[in-house]
Coordinates of C-alpha atoms and ligand atoms in Angstrom, one line a residue:
X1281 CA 18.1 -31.5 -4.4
X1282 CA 16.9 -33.0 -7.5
X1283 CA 17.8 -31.1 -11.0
X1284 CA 15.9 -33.2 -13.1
X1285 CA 13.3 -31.8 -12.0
X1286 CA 12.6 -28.2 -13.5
X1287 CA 10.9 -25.7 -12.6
X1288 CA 7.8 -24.4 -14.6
X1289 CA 6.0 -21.6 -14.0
X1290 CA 2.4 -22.0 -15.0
X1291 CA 0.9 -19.2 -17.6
X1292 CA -3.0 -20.5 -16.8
X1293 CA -4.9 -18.5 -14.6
X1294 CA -3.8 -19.3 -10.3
X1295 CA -8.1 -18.8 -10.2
X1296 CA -8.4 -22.8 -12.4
X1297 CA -6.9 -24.1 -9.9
X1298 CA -7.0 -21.7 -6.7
X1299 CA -9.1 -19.9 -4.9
X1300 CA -7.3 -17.3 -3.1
X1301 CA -8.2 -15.6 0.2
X1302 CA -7.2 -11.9 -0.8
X1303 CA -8.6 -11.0 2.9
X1304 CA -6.6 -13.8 4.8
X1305 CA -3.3 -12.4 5.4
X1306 CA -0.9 -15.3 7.0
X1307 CA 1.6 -12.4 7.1
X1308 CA 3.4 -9.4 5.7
X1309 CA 6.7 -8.6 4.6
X1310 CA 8.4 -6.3 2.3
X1311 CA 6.8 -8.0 -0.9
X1312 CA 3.3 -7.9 0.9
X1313 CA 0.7 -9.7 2.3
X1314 CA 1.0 -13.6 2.1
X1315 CA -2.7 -15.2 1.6
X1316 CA -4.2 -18.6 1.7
X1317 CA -5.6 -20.2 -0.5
X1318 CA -7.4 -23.4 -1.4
X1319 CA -6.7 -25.7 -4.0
X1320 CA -9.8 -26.6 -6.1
X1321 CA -9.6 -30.0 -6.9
X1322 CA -8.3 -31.2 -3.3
X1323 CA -9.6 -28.6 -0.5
X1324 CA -6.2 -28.6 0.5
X1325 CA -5.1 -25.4 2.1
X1326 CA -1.8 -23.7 1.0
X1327 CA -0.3 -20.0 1.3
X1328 CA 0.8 -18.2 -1.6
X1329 CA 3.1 -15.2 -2.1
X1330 CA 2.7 -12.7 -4.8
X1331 CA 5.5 -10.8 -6.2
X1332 CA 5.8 -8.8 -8.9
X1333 CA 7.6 -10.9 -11.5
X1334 CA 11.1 -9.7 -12.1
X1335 CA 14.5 -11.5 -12.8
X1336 CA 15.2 -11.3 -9.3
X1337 CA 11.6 -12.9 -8.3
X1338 CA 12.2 -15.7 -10.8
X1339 CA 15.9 -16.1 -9.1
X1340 CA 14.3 -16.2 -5.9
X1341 CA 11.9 -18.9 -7.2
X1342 CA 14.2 -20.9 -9.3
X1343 CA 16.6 -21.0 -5.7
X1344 CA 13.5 -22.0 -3.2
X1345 CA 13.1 -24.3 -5.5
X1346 CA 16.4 -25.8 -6.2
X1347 CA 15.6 -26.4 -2.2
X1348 CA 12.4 -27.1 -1.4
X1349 CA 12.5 -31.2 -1.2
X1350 CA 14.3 -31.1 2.5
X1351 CA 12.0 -31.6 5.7
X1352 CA 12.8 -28.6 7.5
X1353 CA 12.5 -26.2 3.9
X1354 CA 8.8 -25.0 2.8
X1355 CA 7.7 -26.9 -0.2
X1356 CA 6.6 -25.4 -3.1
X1357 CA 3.9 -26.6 -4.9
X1358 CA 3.3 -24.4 -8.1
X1359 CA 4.5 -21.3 -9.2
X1360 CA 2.0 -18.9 -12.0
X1361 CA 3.0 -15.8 -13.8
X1362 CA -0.7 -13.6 -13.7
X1363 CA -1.5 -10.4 -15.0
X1364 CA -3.0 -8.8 -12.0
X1365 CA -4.6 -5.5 -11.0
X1366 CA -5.0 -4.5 -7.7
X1367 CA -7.5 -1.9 -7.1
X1368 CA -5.6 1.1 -6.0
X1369 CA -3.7 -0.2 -9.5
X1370 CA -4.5 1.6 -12.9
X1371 CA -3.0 -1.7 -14.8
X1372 CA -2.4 -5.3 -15.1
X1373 CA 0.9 -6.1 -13.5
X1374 CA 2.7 -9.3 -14.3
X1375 CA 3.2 -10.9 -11.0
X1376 CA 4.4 -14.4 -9.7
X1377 CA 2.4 -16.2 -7.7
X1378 CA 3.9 -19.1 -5.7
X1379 CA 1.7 -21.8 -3.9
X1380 CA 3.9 -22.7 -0.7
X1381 CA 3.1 -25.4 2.0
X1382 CA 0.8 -23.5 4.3
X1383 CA 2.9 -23.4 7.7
X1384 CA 0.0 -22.9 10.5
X1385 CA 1.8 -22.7 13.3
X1386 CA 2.8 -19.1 12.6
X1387 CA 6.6 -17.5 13.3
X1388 CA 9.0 -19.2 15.7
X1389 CA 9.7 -16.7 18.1
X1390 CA 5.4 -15.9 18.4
X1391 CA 5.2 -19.6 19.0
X1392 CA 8.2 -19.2 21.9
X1393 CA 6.3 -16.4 23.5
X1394 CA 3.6 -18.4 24.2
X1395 CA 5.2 -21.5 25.9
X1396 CA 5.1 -21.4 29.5
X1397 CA 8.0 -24.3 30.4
X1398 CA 10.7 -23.3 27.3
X1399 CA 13.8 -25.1 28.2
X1400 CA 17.5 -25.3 26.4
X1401 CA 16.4 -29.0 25.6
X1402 CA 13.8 -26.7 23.1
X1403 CA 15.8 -24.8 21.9
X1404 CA 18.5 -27.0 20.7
X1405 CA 14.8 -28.7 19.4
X1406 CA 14.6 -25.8 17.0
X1407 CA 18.5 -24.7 16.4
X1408 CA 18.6 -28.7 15.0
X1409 CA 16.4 -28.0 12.5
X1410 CA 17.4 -24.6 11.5
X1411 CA 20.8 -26.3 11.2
X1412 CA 19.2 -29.5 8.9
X1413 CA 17.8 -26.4 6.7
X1414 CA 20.9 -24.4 6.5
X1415 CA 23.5 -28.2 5.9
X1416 CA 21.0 -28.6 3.3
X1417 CA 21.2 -24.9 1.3
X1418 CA 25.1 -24.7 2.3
X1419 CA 26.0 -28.3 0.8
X1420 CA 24.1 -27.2 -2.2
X1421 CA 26.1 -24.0 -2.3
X1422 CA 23.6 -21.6 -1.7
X1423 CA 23.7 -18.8 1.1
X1424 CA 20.2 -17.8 2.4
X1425 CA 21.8 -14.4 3.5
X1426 CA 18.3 -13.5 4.9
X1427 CA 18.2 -15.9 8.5
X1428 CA 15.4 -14.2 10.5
X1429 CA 12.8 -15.1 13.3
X1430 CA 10.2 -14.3 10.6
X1431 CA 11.3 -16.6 7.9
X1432 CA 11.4 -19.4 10.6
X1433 CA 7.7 -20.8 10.7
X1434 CA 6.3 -23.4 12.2
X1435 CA 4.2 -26.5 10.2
X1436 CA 1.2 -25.9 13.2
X1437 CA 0.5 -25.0 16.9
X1438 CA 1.4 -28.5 18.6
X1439 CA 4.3 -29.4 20.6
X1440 CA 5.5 -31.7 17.9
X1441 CA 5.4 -29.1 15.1
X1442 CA 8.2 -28.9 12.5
X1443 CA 10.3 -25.9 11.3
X1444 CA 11.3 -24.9 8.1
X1445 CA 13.0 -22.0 6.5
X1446 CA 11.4 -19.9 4.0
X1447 CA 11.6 -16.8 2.0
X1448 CA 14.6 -17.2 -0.1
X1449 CA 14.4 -13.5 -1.6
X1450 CA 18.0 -12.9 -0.9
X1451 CA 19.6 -16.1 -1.5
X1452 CA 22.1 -17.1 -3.3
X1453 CA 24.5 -19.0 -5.5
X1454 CA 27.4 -18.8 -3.2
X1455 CA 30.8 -18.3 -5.0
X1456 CA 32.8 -17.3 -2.2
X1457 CA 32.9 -13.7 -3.2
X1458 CA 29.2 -11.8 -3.3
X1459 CA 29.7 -8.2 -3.1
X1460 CA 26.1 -6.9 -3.0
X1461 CA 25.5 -6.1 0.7
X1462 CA 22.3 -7.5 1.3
X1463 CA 21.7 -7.0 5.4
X1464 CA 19.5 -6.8 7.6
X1465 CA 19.9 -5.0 11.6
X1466 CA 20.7 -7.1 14.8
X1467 CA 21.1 -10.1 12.0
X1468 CA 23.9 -8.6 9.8
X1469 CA 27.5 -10.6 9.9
X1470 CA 30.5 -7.8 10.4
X1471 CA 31.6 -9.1 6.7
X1472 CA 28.7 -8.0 5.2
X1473 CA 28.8 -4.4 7.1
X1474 CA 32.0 -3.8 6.0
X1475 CA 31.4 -4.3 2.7
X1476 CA 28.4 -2.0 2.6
X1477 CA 31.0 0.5 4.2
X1478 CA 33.8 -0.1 1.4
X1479 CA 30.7 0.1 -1.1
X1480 CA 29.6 3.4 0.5
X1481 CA 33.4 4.8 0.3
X1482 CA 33.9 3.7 -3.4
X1483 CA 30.4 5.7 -4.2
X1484 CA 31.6 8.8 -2.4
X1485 CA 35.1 8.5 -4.0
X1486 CA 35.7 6.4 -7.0
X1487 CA 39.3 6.3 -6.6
X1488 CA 39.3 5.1 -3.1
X1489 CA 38.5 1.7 -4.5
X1490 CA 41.8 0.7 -5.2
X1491 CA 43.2 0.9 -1.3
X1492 CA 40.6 -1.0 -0.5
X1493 CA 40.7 -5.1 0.4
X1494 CA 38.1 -6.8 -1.5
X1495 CA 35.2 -6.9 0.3
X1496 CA 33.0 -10.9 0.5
X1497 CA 30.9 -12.7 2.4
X1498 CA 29.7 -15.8 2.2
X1499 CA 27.6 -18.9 3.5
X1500 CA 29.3 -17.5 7.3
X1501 CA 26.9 -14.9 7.0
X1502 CA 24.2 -17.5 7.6
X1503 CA 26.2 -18.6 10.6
X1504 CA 26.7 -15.6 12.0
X1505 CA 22.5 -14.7 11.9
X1506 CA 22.0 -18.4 13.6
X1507 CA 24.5 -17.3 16.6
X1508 CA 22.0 -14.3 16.7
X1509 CA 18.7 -16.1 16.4
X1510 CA 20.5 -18.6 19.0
X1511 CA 21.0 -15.9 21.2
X1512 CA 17.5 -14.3 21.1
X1513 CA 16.2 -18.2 22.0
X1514 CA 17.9 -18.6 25.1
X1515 CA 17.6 -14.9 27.0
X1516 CA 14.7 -13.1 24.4
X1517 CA 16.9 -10.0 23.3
X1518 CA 19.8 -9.3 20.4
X1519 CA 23.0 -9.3 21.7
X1520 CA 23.6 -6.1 19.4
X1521 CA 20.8 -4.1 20.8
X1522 CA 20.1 -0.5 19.9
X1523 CA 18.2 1.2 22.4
X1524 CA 16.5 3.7 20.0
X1525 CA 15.0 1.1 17.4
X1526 CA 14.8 2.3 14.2
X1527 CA 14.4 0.8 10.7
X1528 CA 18.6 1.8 10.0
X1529 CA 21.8 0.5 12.0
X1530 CA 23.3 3.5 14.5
X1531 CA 26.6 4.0 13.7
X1532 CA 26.9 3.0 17.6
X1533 CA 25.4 -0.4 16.8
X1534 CA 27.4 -0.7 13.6
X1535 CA 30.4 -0.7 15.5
X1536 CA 29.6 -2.8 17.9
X1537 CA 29.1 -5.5 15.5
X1538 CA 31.9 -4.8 13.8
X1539 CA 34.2 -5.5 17.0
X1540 CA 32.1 -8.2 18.3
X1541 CA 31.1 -6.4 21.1
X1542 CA 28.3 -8.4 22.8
X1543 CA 28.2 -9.7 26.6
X1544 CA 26.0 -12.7 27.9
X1545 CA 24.9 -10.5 31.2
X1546 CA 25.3 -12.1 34.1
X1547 CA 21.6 -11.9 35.2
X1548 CA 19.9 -13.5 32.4
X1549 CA 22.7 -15.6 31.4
X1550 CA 23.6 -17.2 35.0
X1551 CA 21.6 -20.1 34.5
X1552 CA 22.4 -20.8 30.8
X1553 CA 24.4 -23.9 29.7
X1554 CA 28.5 -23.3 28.9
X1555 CA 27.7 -25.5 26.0
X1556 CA 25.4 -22.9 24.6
X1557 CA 27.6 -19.9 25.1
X1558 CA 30.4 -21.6 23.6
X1559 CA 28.4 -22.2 20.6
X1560 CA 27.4 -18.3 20.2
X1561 CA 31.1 -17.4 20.8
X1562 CA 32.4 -19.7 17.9
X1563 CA 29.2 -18.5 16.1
X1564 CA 29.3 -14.7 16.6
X1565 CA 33.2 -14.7 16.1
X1566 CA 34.0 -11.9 14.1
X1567 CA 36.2 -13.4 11.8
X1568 CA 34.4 -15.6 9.4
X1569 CA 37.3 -17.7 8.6
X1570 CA 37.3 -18.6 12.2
X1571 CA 33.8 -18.9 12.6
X1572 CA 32.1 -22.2 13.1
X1573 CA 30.4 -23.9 9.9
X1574 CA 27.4 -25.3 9.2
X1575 CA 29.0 -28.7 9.7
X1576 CA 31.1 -28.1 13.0
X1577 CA 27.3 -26.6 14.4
X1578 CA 25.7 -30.1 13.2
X1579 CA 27.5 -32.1 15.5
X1580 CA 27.9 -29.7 18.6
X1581 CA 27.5 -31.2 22.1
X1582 CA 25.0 -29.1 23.2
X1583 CA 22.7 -29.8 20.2
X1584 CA 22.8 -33.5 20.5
X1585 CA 22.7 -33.6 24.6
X1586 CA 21.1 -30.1 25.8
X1587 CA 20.1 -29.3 29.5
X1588 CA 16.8 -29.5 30.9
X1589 CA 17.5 -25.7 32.1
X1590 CA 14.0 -24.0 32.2
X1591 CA 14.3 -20.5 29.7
X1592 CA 13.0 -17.1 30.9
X1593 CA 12.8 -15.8 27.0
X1594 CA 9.4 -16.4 26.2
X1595 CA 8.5 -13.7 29.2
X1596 CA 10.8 -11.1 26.7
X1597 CA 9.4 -12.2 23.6
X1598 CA 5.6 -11.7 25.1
X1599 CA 6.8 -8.0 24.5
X1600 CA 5.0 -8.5 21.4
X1601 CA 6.5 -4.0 21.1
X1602 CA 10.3 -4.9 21.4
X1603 CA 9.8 -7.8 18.9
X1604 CA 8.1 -5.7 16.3
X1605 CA 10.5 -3.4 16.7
X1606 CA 13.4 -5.9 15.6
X1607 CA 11.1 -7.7 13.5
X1608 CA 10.1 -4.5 11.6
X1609 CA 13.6 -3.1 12.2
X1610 CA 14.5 -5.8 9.3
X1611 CA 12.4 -5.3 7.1
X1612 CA 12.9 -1.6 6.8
X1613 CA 16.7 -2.6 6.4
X1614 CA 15.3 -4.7 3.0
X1615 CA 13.1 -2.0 1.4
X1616 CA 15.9 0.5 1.8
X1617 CA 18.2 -2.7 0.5
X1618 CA 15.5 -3.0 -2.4
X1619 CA 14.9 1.1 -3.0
X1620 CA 18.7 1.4 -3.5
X1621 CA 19.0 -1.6 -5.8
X1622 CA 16.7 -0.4 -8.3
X1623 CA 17.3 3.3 -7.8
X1624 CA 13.8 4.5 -6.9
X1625 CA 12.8 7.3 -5.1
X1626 CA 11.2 7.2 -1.4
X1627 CA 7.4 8.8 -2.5
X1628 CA 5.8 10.7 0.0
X1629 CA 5.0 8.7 3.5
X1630 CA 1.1 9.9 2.6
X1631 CA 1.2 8.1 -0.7
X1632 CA 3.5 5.7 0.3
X1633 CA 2.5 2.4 -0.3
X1634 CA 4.3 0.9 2.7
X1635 CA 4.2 -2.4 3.6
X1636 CA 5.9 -1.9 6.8
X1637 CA 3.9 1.0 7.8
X1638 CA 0.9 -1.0 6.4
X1639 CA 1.7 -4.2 8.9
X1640 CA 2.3 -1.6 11.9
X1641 CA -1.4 -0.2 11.5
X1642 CA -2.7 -3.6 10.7
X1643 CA -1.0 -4.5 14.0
X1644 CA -2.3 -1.8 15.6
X1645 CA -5.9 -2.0 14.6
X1646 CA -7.5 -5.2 15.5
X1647 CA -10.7 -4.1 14.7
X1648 CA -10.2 -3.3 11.7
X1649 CA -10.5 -6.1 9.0
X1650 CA -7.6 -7.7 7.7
X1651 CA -6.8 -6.5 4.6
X1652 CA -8.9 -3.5 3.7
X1653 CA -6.8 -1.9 1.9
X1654 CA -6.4 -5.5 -0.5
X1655 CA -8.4 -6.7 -2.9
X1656 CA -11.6 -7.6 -1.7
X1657 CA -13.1 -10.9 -2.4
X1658 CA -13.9 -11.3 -5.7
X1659 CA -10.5 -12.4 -6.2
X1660 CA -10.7 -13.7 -9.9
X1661 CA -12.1 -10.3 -11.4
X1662 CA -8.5 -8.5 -10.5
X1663 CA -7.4 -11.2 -12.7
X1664 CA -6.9 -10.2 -16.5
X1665 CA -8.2 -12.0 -18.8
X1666 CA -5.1 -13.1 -20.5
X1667 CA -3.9 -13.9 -17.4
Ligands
ATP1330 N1 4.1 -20.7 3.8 C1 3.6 -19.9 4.7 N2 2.7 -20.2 5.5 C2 2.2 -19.4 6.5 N3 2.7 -18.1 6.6 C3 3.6 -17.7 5.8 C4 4.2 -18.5 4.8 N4 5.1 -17.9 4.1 C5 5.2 -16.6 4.7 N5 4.3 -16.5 5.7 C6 4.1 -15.3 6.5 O1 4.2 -14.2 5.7 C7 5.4 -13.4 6.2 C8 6.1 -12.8 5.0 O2 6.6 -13.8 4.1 P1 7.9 -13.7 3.4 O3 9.0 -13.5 4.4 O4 8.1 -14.9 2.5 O5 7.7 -12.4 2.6 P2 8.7 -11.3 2.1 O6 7.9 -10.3 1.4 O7 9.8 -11.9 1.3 O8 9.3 -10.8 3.4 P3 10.6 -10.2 4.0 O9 11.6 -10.2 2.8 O10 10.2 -8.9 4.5 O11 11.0 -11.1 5.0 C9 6.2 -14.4 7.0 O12 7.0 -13.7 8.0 C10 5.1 -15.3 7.6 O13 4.6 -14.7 8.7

């Protein structure tokens, strides 16, 4: 991690140096659509992520950044504040737009799906380099908090392709004590849910907050979401799983991760490696203190000398239903995370302006162009002129 060299965000117009694919969606999340774009000078191809600039978009930023320079991180090649209007928009709206390594090989557990002979040895392929990301952020004190299959992308479509951790909207200077539950379903560290319970207690009853122990997590949250993702790679399901999916944790699933209650079912787990369940155990323990670091994880056995066992997970993750459903299961979690952080109101569903519903019927319709309801291609004129 190099401080010397500082962030600047660029006040020119993206469009001097850009041109931006408003109609090439890479993917959605809660802050929108991601689009390529090209860089003039170069033709090189890049993605870039607009978000409404903000002191907690510059923090994201400023932390991505603080990272980026590691193999297995995306890179971040320029960041521009723009005054931009979209059309459905009545004004300009100061936005951060941040050109990031363009990672064509799509989302981890899409790529998984679609291998025919996924084996352990694969696996531990991947959890390595999720593990080189996360050594990297935890040495530099900073807790991602936000672990997912979607923010795990892959550099292309080969065999040989590398991962790298993105989205760092929810990371975070660790100091051993961050109160502000930031969680996510099926991902969420028992830590974090009880201090969104203690948090929901003191609301109802001010006084309360004296009897209660002060609530942290910490950098074992990230653990905790790679015992999950870990799990998910070797059988293709959550080992929290709610059978209604829905965008808010039952108060069934909530206790189950709050006990630890998860099984490795004998059917689909039969043929998995010790060495693997022993790392989700240490992983998935409820008790962060006794829950493995990033450092014990680094040098595991199974990491450094997995099986050959062939995987049956990409035949679950095919379900390309069951993995929306978790996939859109999280961010639901955020924007109710996001709504309650800045106090809005929930508008109408008809007037919403939904990213989650939004990637659903996107998802839904593949006739129908991606992006119709974005800015069409004439990117530059949504551009102000002072932008
Ligand atoms: N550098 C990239 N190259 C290719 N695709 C990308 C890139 N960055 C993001 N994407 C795609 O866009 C999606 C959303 O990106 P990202 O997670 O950064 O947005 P977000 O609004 O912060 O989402 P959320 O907080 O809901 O996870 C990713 O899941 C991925 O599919």
């Amino acid at each position: 991690m190099s401080e010397t060299d500082e962030l600047k965000i660029k006040i020119s117009s993206i469009s001097d140096d850009y041109s931006i694919s408003w109609n090439h969606s890479l993917g959605t999340g809660v802050s929108g659509p991601v689009r390529q774009c090209t860089e003039i000078s170069t033709g090189q191809k890049f993605a870039v992520k607009c978000i409404p600039d903000s002191a907690k978009a510059r923090r994201e930023v400023h932390i991505h950044w603080l990272c980026r320079s590691h193999p297995n991180i995306v890179d971040m090649k320029d960041v521009y504040c723009n005054k931009i209007k979209f059309p459905e928009e009545k004004e300009h709206k100061s936005r951060l737009l941040v050109v990031l390594e363009l990672m064509e090989g799509g989302e981890l557990f899409d790529q998984i799906s679609k291998q025919r002979n996924f084996t352990e040895k694969k696996a531990a392929h991947y959890l390595l380099q999720i593990c080189q990301a996360v050594f990297h952020c935890h040495t530099s004190n900073i807790a991602h908090r936000d672990l997912k299959p979607e923010n795990l992308l892959l550099s292309d479509k080969t065999n040989d392709a590398v991962l790298k951790l993105s989205d760092f909207g929810f990371a975070k200077f660790d100091d051993g004590n961050l109160q502000t539950p930031y969680f996510t379903p099926y991902y969420v560290a028992p830590q974090v849910l009880e201090a969104h319970i203690q948090n929901r207690l003191i609301r109802k009853d001010p006084g309360a907050a004296s009897n209660n122990k002060p609530c942290f997590y910490d950098k074992s949250c990230d653990m905790w979401s790679i015992g999950v993702i870990l799990y998910i790679m070797l059988c293709g399901y959550p080992p929290f799983y709610s059978e209604t999916p829905s965008n808010h944790l039952s108060s069934k699933m909530r206790k189950k991760i709050l006990s630890g209650d998860y099984e490795f079912p004998e059917d689909d787990w039969r043929n998995i490696s010790k060495s693997a369940k022993d790392i989700i155990s240490r992983l998935l323990h409820i008790d962060p203190s006794q829950r493995m670091t990033i450092d014990e994880l680094i040098i595991h056995p199974w990491l450094l000398n997995p099986s050959d066992k062939k995987l049956n997970s990409p035949v679950v993750l095919a379900d390309k239903e069951s993995l929306e459903d978790i996939n859109l299961a999280h961010g639901g979690e955020l924007m109710v995370m996001r709504l309650n952080s800045t106090k809005l109101c929930l508008k109408p569903i008809s007037t919403a302006n939904n990213p989650i519903i939004k990637k659903r019927q996107r998802r839904s319709s593949v006739e129908e162009p991606l992006g119709s309801e974005e800015p069409p291609l004439k990117s530059p004129s949504y551009l102000s002129k002072d932008s």
